[in-house]
Coordinates of C-alpha atoms and ligand atoms in Angstrom, one line a residue:
M1 CA -220.1 57.8 -20.9
A2 CA -216.3 58.4 -19.2
Q3 CA -213.7 59.6 -21.2
V4 CA -210.4 57.1 -21.8
R5 CA -207.7 58.7 -20.3
V6 CA -205.1 58.8 -22.4
G7 CA -201.1 57.9 -22.3
F8 CA -197.9 57.4 -23.0
L9 CA -196.0 54.3 -21.9
V10 CA -192.2 55.8 -21.9
D11 CA -190.3 51.7 -22.8
T12 CA -186.9 53.0 -21.9
S13 CA -185.3 50.0 -22.8
R14 CA -185.9 50.6 -26.1
C15 CA -185.0 54.0 -26.3
I16 CA -181.3 54.4 -28.8
G17 CA -181.1 58.6 -28.5
C18 CA -181.8 59.3 -31.7
R19 CA -183.7 62.1 -30.8
S20 CA -186.6 62.3 -33.5
C21 CA -188.8 63.1 -30.7
Q22 CA -186.8 66.2 -30.1
V23 CA -187.3 67.1 -33.7
A24 CA -190.7 66.3 -34.5
C25 CA -191.8 68.2 -31.3
K26 CA -190.3 71.4 -32.9
A27 CA -191.6 71.0 -36.6
W28 CA -195.4 70.0 -35.5
N29 CA -194.9 73.1 -32.8
H30 CA -193.8 75.5 -35.2
M31 CA -190.2 76.4 -32.6
D32 CA -187.2 78.0 -33.2
A33 CA -183.8 75.9 -32.8
D34 CA -182.2 77.0 -29.7
K35 CA -178.4 78.3 -29.9
T36 CA -176.5 75.5 -27.7
V37 CA -172.5 74.9 -27.0
G38 CA -170.5 71.9 -26.6
K39 CA -170.5 71.2 -23.3
G40 CA -168.8 67.9 -24.0
V41 CA -171.8 65.6 -23.7
Y42 CA -174.2 63.7 -25.7
E43 CA -177.1 65.6 -24.6
N44 CA -178.4 68.5 -26.9
P45 CA -180.2 70.7 -25.5
T46 CA -178.7 70.5 -21.9
D47 CA -182.7 71.7 -20.5
L48 CA -185.7 72.1 -21.7
T49 CA -186.1 75.4 -22.8
P50 CA -189.8 77.5 -23.6
N51 CA -189.0 75.5 -27.3
L52 CA -188.4 72.4 -26.2
Y53 CA -191.7 70.5 -25.1
N54 CA -188.9 66.5 -24.8
R55 CA -185.7 66.4 -24.6
I56 CA -183.7 62.5 -24.1
R57 CA -181.4 62.6 -21.1
F58 CA -177.9 60.4 -21.7
L59 CA -177.4 59.2 -18.7
E60 CA -173.9 56.9 -18.1
S61 CA -173.4 54.5 -15.8
A62 CA -171.3 51.5 -14.6
D63 CA -173.2 47.3 -14.7
D64 CA -172.1 45.4 -12.4
R65 CA -168.4 44.1 -14.3
G66 CA -167.9 47.8 -13.8
N67 CA -168.6 48.5 -18.2
V68 CA -170.0 51.9 -19.6
K69 CA -173.7 51.2 -20.0
W70 CA -176.3 54.7 -21.3
L71 CA -179.9 54.8 -20.2
F72 CA -181.9 57.2 -22.2
M73 CA -184.8 59.1 -20.4
N74 CA -187.8 61.1 -22.0
E75 CA -187.9 64.3 -20.2
R76 CA -191.2 66.2 -20.7
C77 CA -194.2 66.9 -18.7
V78 CA -195.7 63.9 -17.7
H79 CA -198.8 65.3 -17.2
C80 CA -200.1 64.3 -13.7
G81 CA -202.9 63.4 -12.1
D82 CA -202.9 65.2 -9.3
A83 CA -201.2 69.2 -10.9
G84 CA -199.3 70.8 -9.2
C85 CA -198.8 73.2 -11.2
M86 CA -202.9 73.4 -12.4
K87 CA -203.5 73.3 -8.4
V88 CA -201.3 76.2 -8.1
C89 CA -202.2 78.2 -10.9
P90 CA -204.2 81.6 -9.6
A91 CA -205.6 82.3 -13.7
P92 CA -208.3 80.4 -14.6
G93 CA -208.1 78.6 -17.8
A94 CA -204.2 78.8 -17.7
L95 CA -204.0 75.7 -17.2
H96 CA -206.7 72.9 -17.0
R97 CA -207.4 69.5 -18.2
T98 CA -208.6 68.4 -21.4
P99 CA -210.8 65.0 -21.3
E100 CA -208.7 63.1 -22.1
G101 CA -206.8 63.5 -19.0
I102 CA -204.0 66.1 -20.7
V103 CA -202.7 69.2 -18.7
V104 CA -202.4 72.0 -21.3
F105 CA -201.6 75.6 -21.3
D106 CA -203.0 78.8 -22.6
K107 CA -200.8 81.9 -23.0
E108 CA -203.9 84.0 -23.3
K109 CA -205.0 83.8 -20.1
C110 CA -201.4 82.8 -17.8
I111 CA -200.5 85.8 -15.7
S112 CA -196.7 85.0 -15.9
C113 CA -196.6 84.6 -11.6
K114 CA -194.6 81.7 -11.6
Y115 CA -196.2 79.5 -9.3
C116 CA -196.3 76.4 -11.6
V117 CA -192.6 76.5 -11.9
S118 CA -192.5 76.0 -8.0
A119 CA -195.2 73.8 -7.5
C120 CA -194.1 70.6 -11.0
P121 CA -192.3 67.7 -8.6
F122 CA -190.9 66.8 -12.0
N123 CA -189.2 70.9 -12.5
I124 CA -191.1 71.3 -16.5
P125 CA -192.9 74.1 -17.1
R126 CA -190.5 77.3 -18.7
Y127 CA -191.0 80.6 -19.7
G128 CA -190.2 82.0 -23.1
A129 CA -189.1 86.4 -23.8
D130 CA -192.9 86.0 -23.6
D131 CA -192.7 85.2 -19.9
K132 CA -195.7 83.1 -20.5
V133 CA -196.0 79.3 -19.5
A134 CA -194.7 76.4 -22.0
K135 CA -194.3 72.9 -21.8
C136 CA -196.1 69.8 -23.4
H137 CA -199.2 69.7 -24.6
L138 CA -199.7 66.2 -25.7
C139 CA -200.4 67.3 -29.1
F140 CA -203.7 67.4 -27.4
D141 CA -204.8 69.0 -31.2
R142 CA -203.7 66.1 -33.1
V143 CA -205.6 63.5 -30.1
G144 CA -208.6 65.5 -30.5
A145 CA -208.2 64.7 -34.2
G146 CA -207.7 60.8 -33.7
R147 CA -204.1 61.0 -34.0
V148 CA -200.7 59.8 -32.2
P149 CA -199.0 62.8 -30.8
S150 CA -196.0 63.7 -33.1
C151 CA -193.1 62.7 -31.0
A152 CA -194.8 59.3 -30.5
Q153 CA -195.2 58.8 -34.6
A154 CA -191.6 59.8 -35.4
C155 CA -189.9 57.8 -32.5
P156 CA -188.8 55.1 -35.0
T157 CA -188.1 52.3 -32.0
Q158 CA -191.6 52.2 -30.4
T159 CA -190.4 53.9 -26.9
L160 CA -193.2 56.5 -27.3
Q161 CA -195.7 54.1 -27.4
F162 CA -199.7 56.0 -27.5
G163 CA -202.9 55.4 -26.4
N164 CA -205.3 54.2 -24.0
R165 CA -203.3 54.6 -20.4
D166 CA -204.8 51.7 -19.2
A167 CA -204.4 49.0 -21.8
L168 CA -200.8 50.3 -22.0
I169 CA -200.1 49.8 -18.7
A170 CA -201.4 46.2 -18.5
K171 CA -199.8 45.3 -21.7
A172 CA -196.4 46.7 -20.1
K173 CA -197.2 44.7 -16.6
G174 CA -198.0 41.5 -18.3
A175 CA -194.3 41.9 -20.2
G176 CA -193.1 41.9 -16.1
K177 CA -191.9 45.4 -17.2
K178 CA -191.2 47.8 -14.0
L179 CA -193.0 50.9 -14.4
Y180 CA -192.7 53.9 -12.8
G181 CA -196.1 56.7 -12.6
E182 CA -198.2 54.6 -12.3
N183 CA -200.2 55.5 -8.8
A184 CA -197.9 58.3 -8.3
L185 CA -199.8 61.9 -8.3
D186 CA -203.0 59.9 -9.2
G187 CA -201.4 58.3 -11.7
L188 CA -199.2 60.0 -14.1
G189 CA -200.0 60.3 -17.8
V190 CA -196.3 59.6 -18.8
V191 CA -195.5 56.2 -17.8
Y192 CA -191.8 55.5 -17.4
A193 CA -190.5 50.9 -17.7
L194 CA -187.5 51.7 -16.6
E195 CA -184.2 49.7 -16.2
D196 CA -182.8 51.2 -13.1
K197 CA -184.2 53.0 -10.5
P198 CA -185.8 56.5 -10.8
E199 CA -182.8 58.3 -9.3
A200 CA -180.8 57.0 -12.2
Y201 CA -182.8 58.9 -14.6
G202 CA -183.2 61.6 -12.9
L203 CA -186.9 61.0 -12.1
P204 CA -187.7 61.7 -8.1
A205 CA -188.3 58.2 -6.0
D206 CA -191.4 59.6 -4.5
P207 CA -192.8 62.7 -5.9
S208 CA -194.4 65.0 -4.7
I209 CA -196.2 68.6 -4.8
P210 CA -193.9 70.4 -2.6
T211 CA -196.8 72.0 0.3
S212 CA -194.4 75.2 0.7
I213 CA -195.7 76.6 -2.7
F214 CA -199.3 76.4 -0.8
L215 CA -198.3 78.2 2.1
W216 CA -196.9 81.1 0.3
K217 CA -199.4 81.4 -2.2
D218 CA -202.5 81.1 0.1
V219 CA -201.3 82.0 3.6
V220 CA -197.8 84.8 3.2
R221 CA -198.7 86.2 0.2
P222 CA -202.7 87.2 0.8
L223 CA -201.0 88.5 4.0
G224 CA -199.1 90.3 2.3
I225 CA -201.5 92.0 -0.1
L226 CA -203.5 92.2 2.9
G227 CA -200.8 94.6 4.8
F228 CA -200.9 96.8 2.1
W229 CA -204.3 97.4 1.6
G230 CA -204.8 97.4 5.6
S231 CA -201.8 100.2 5.1
V232 CA -203.7 101.7 2.7
A233 CA -207.2 101.5 4.4
A234 CA -205.6 102.8 7.2
V235 CA -204.1 106.0 5.8
V236 CA -208.0 106.6 4.1
V237 CA -209.4 105.9 7.5
H238 CA -207.0 108.9 9.2
Y239 CA -207.4 111.4 6.1
V240 CA -211.1 110.8 6.6
T241 CA -210.9 111.1 10.1
Y242 CA -208.5 113.7 11.3
G243 CA -207.3 114.9 8.0
N244 CA -209.8 117.2 7.2
R245 CA -210.1 118.8 11.0
Q246 CA -206.4 119.1 10.4
L247 CA -206.3 121.1 7.1
E248 CA -209.3 122.8 9.9
E249 CA -207.1 123.5 12.0
D250 CA -204.5 124.3 10.4
G251 CA -206.6 126.8 8.4
K252 CA -207.5 128.4 11.6
G253 CA -203.8 129.2 12.5
K254 CA -203.0 130.9 9.3
G255 CA -205.9 132.9 9.5
G256 CA -205.6 133.6 13.2
D257 CA -202.1 135.1 11.7
A258 CA -203.7 137.1 9.6
H259 CA -205.9 139.2 11.6
G260 CA -204.1 139.0 14.5
Ligands
SF4_301 S1 -195.0 67.2 -14.3 FE1 -195.3 69.6 -14.0 S2 -196.1 70.5 -15.4 FE2 -196.4 68.9 -15.6 S3 -198.8 68.0 -14.8 FE3 -197.4 67.7 -13.8 S4 -196.7 69.5 -12.0 FE4 -197.6 70.3 -14.2
SF4_302 S1 -196.8 64.8 -27.1 FE1 -196.2 66.4 -28.5 S2 -195.7 68.3 -27.3 FE2 -195.4 67.0 -26.1 S3 -193.5 66.5 -26.7 FE3 -194.7 64.8 -27.9 S4 -194.6 65.9 -29.8 FE4 -194.1 67.6 -28.2
SF4_303 S1 -187.2 59.5 -31.2 FE1 -187.7 57.5 -29.2 S2 -185.4 56.0 -30.2 FE2 -185.1 58.3 -30.9 S3 -184.2 59.7 -29.1 FE3 -186.7 60.1 -29.0 S4 -187.5 58.1 -27.7 FE4 -186.0 57.2 -28.3

């Protein structure tokens, strides 16, 4: 029987910006706090870090009457069905998918090339002092043990709803929610119910994997490597073909001088 794909339905209308999700993730993953400085904004930290796998974006906007309105958006790896990070990664097993559809990483296998950073449409992977990839792993360890991810467990408003992806989508659609990520990139594992256009939340309207990274990885870089090894080979061939003769000629020349 095919394994059920799990995922999150993030109902942004429910979020109160309490950041329990951020703290719960850090607690479960034993991650240190990041030192931050005040930047005059409510967000803290103001970006994902190697020690912060999810965070809340605070987005200020105006409603139709010009009144200030806040949008809260849980930023994290969205576990793309067609994952650019996995597609471009040259290290077998460094990024891989579990039977439940979760995109996980293995620091032991990561070779620090950072291709995944360039290939991610959502700017998610981060690298720390160990120079290894880090991102949300959808609590695959908890999920494998039949538990709910730590962030969803901690959320007091059920903004982060975890479970069978298809069932979550069906329920949200039944409630008339406007969904983001249902079909993009073969379906995101984290689908958002939005109250405004994606760009208002800092999400790409039409996410896609940048093709330039494949041009670099599959064409330009191999040609560069080929060029390097081609040069090495040319030197070796030249040495084998002419090097000894040159030495012999040099030797003859010297000998001639000595015996002359
Ligand atoms: S959001 Fe980025 S890091 Fe996460 S699965 Fe998609 S491509 Fe990979
Ligand atoms: S699913 Fe797990 S790893 Fe991902 S943000 Fe939530 S607590 Fe962190
Ligand atoms: S725990 Fe829930 S309500 Fe609180 S910030 Fe995170 S998603 Fe929003």
